[in-house]
Structure formats: C-alpha cells, structure tokens
C-alpha cells in the first residue's frame, strides 16, 4: 500500500497531473504517511537527486487556517528543487504552484550557522490543492522548489521581523517572523524532534510566515524580511 501511494504521488508530480485525494478508505494515518514520504523521496534519490535539507510546514496560524490542517509537519528538500536567487521557474514543470515567504537556516554541527530570507514554492499533487494532514505528509508536504537569499550571521533577535511578499511590485502578503512558531529559531529543535539529526550544510526552511499566493505566468515575486534582506524569483511566461 505504501509503495502504491508513493508511486501515484510520484507519477502525479512527474506528469504534472493532479491526483484525486486518497480519502478515508485508503486508511492513511500519519505514521504510514511518513513512510509513504520516505518511499517517495527514495524514488527521487533513485533518479539521482540528493537530499539537501528539511522543511517544516504549517508552523504559522495563517497556513493552518488556509490549508485547514493544524499540526506541524515536515518534508525533504532535494537539490533538484533548488532555484537560484533571481532565477526563473518553469511553470510547465508544475501543477498549480504557490509561493510563500519563509526564513531559511543553514545547519552546521547541529546548530544554526546562518540565516537568509527565502521563498518556498509549494505545489500540491492533489486536486484543488486540498488534502488531509496524512495526505499532505505523504506528498512530501507539497514541497516543489525553494529559493534562498544571501546567507548572513543570525541577528540577536529574529522573533519579530517584518515579512513582505510582493508580486510584480505590489504587496501580496504582510506578516512577521513571530508567526513562525513564535520564533523561527524554534524550527531547529522542532525539526530535530520530527526529522532526527540534521546534517552539516543542510538548509532548514522554518515554515511560511503568511498564507501562500498562486504563482502566475510571468510573475515576479520578491520576499523581504526586515534585517535579512530580499530574495526573488520569476515565473516563466
Ligand atoms: C503544505 C505545506 C505547508 C508551510 O510553510 O506552512 C508549508 C501546503 O500548504 O501545501 O510548506
Ligand atoms: Mg512552506
């Protein structure tokens, strides 16, 4: 059952075709869903991708409310998901992508070595971007892409920095890093608890500070986090 679900999610991502929700009949619980995620990520690794980090999801009230799911979840980032700062995302490689403003940490020796503003590209493999907690966990928490701005030393306080998401120069979302677990630095112990030890050089996405917004053709997206700077990406036409 685990492999079958992983294969269907993988195929949905590869063929960019949204999948019907598995529903209650599938009997997918949270523990089994993480096993599906393991199998799904193993398929990507089997195709030559490398795991380069971990992401937390639903760490903010805004995201929990938007998605109707209320528990912190985690997923894996691979090198194939990485998008350069200022780079262009090929929309034909996605189903119904959305962007959300995040804070990224660089992990060294089990501690936070640096911080950067980040954008996460999420793209649920489920129809209408709707899912249960177990379904989104199985789908590697909708992970699809990530952009990290310039790394820098961690300022004394990062628990109440303004966050701005702009699309084509217009404000799309405003928030604060306080929305991320009360303090985004909590992402490290939280990720260690959920995902186990984090490797040196891994990126940790702490979770979105605001709700996500759809990424439309040609859009220019810019995220600014007070004191941390900006990061941007463009969507293909
Ligand atoms: C699930 C992923 C949530 C976040 O930062 O809260 C997430 C989804 O919204 O599809 O990445
Ligand atoms: Mg996210």
Short mmCIF file of C-alpha atoms in Angstrom, two decimals, residues 89 91 94-99 121-124 129 144 213-216:
data_model
loop_
_atom_site.label_atom_id
_atom_site.label_comp_id
_atom_site.label_asym_id
_atom_site.label_seq_id
_atom_site.Cartn_x
_atom_site.Cartn_y
_atom_site.Cartn_z
CA UNK A 89 10.79 28.83 -12.51
CA UNK A 91 5.73 26.78 -14.79
CA UNK A 94 4.26 22.35 -12.02
CA UNK A 95 0.57 21.67 -11.45
CA UNK A 96 -0.76 24.70 -9.52
CA UNK A 97 2.25 26.30 -7.82
CA UNK A 98 2.04 28.81 -5.00
CA UNK A 99 4.74 30.87 -3.29
CA UNK A 121 7.33 27.07 -3.99
CA UNK A 122 4.65 24.59 -2.99
CA UNK A 123 2.68 22.52 -5.48
CA UNK A 124 0.27 20.00 -4.05
CA UNK A 129 -4.72 21.86 -3.52
CA UNK A 144 8.35 21.66 -5.02
CA UNK A 213 -0.28 33.01 -3.09
CA UNK A 214 -0.65 31.42 -6.56
CA UNK A 215 2.35 31.80 -8.87
CA UNK A 216 1.02 33.05 -12.21
#
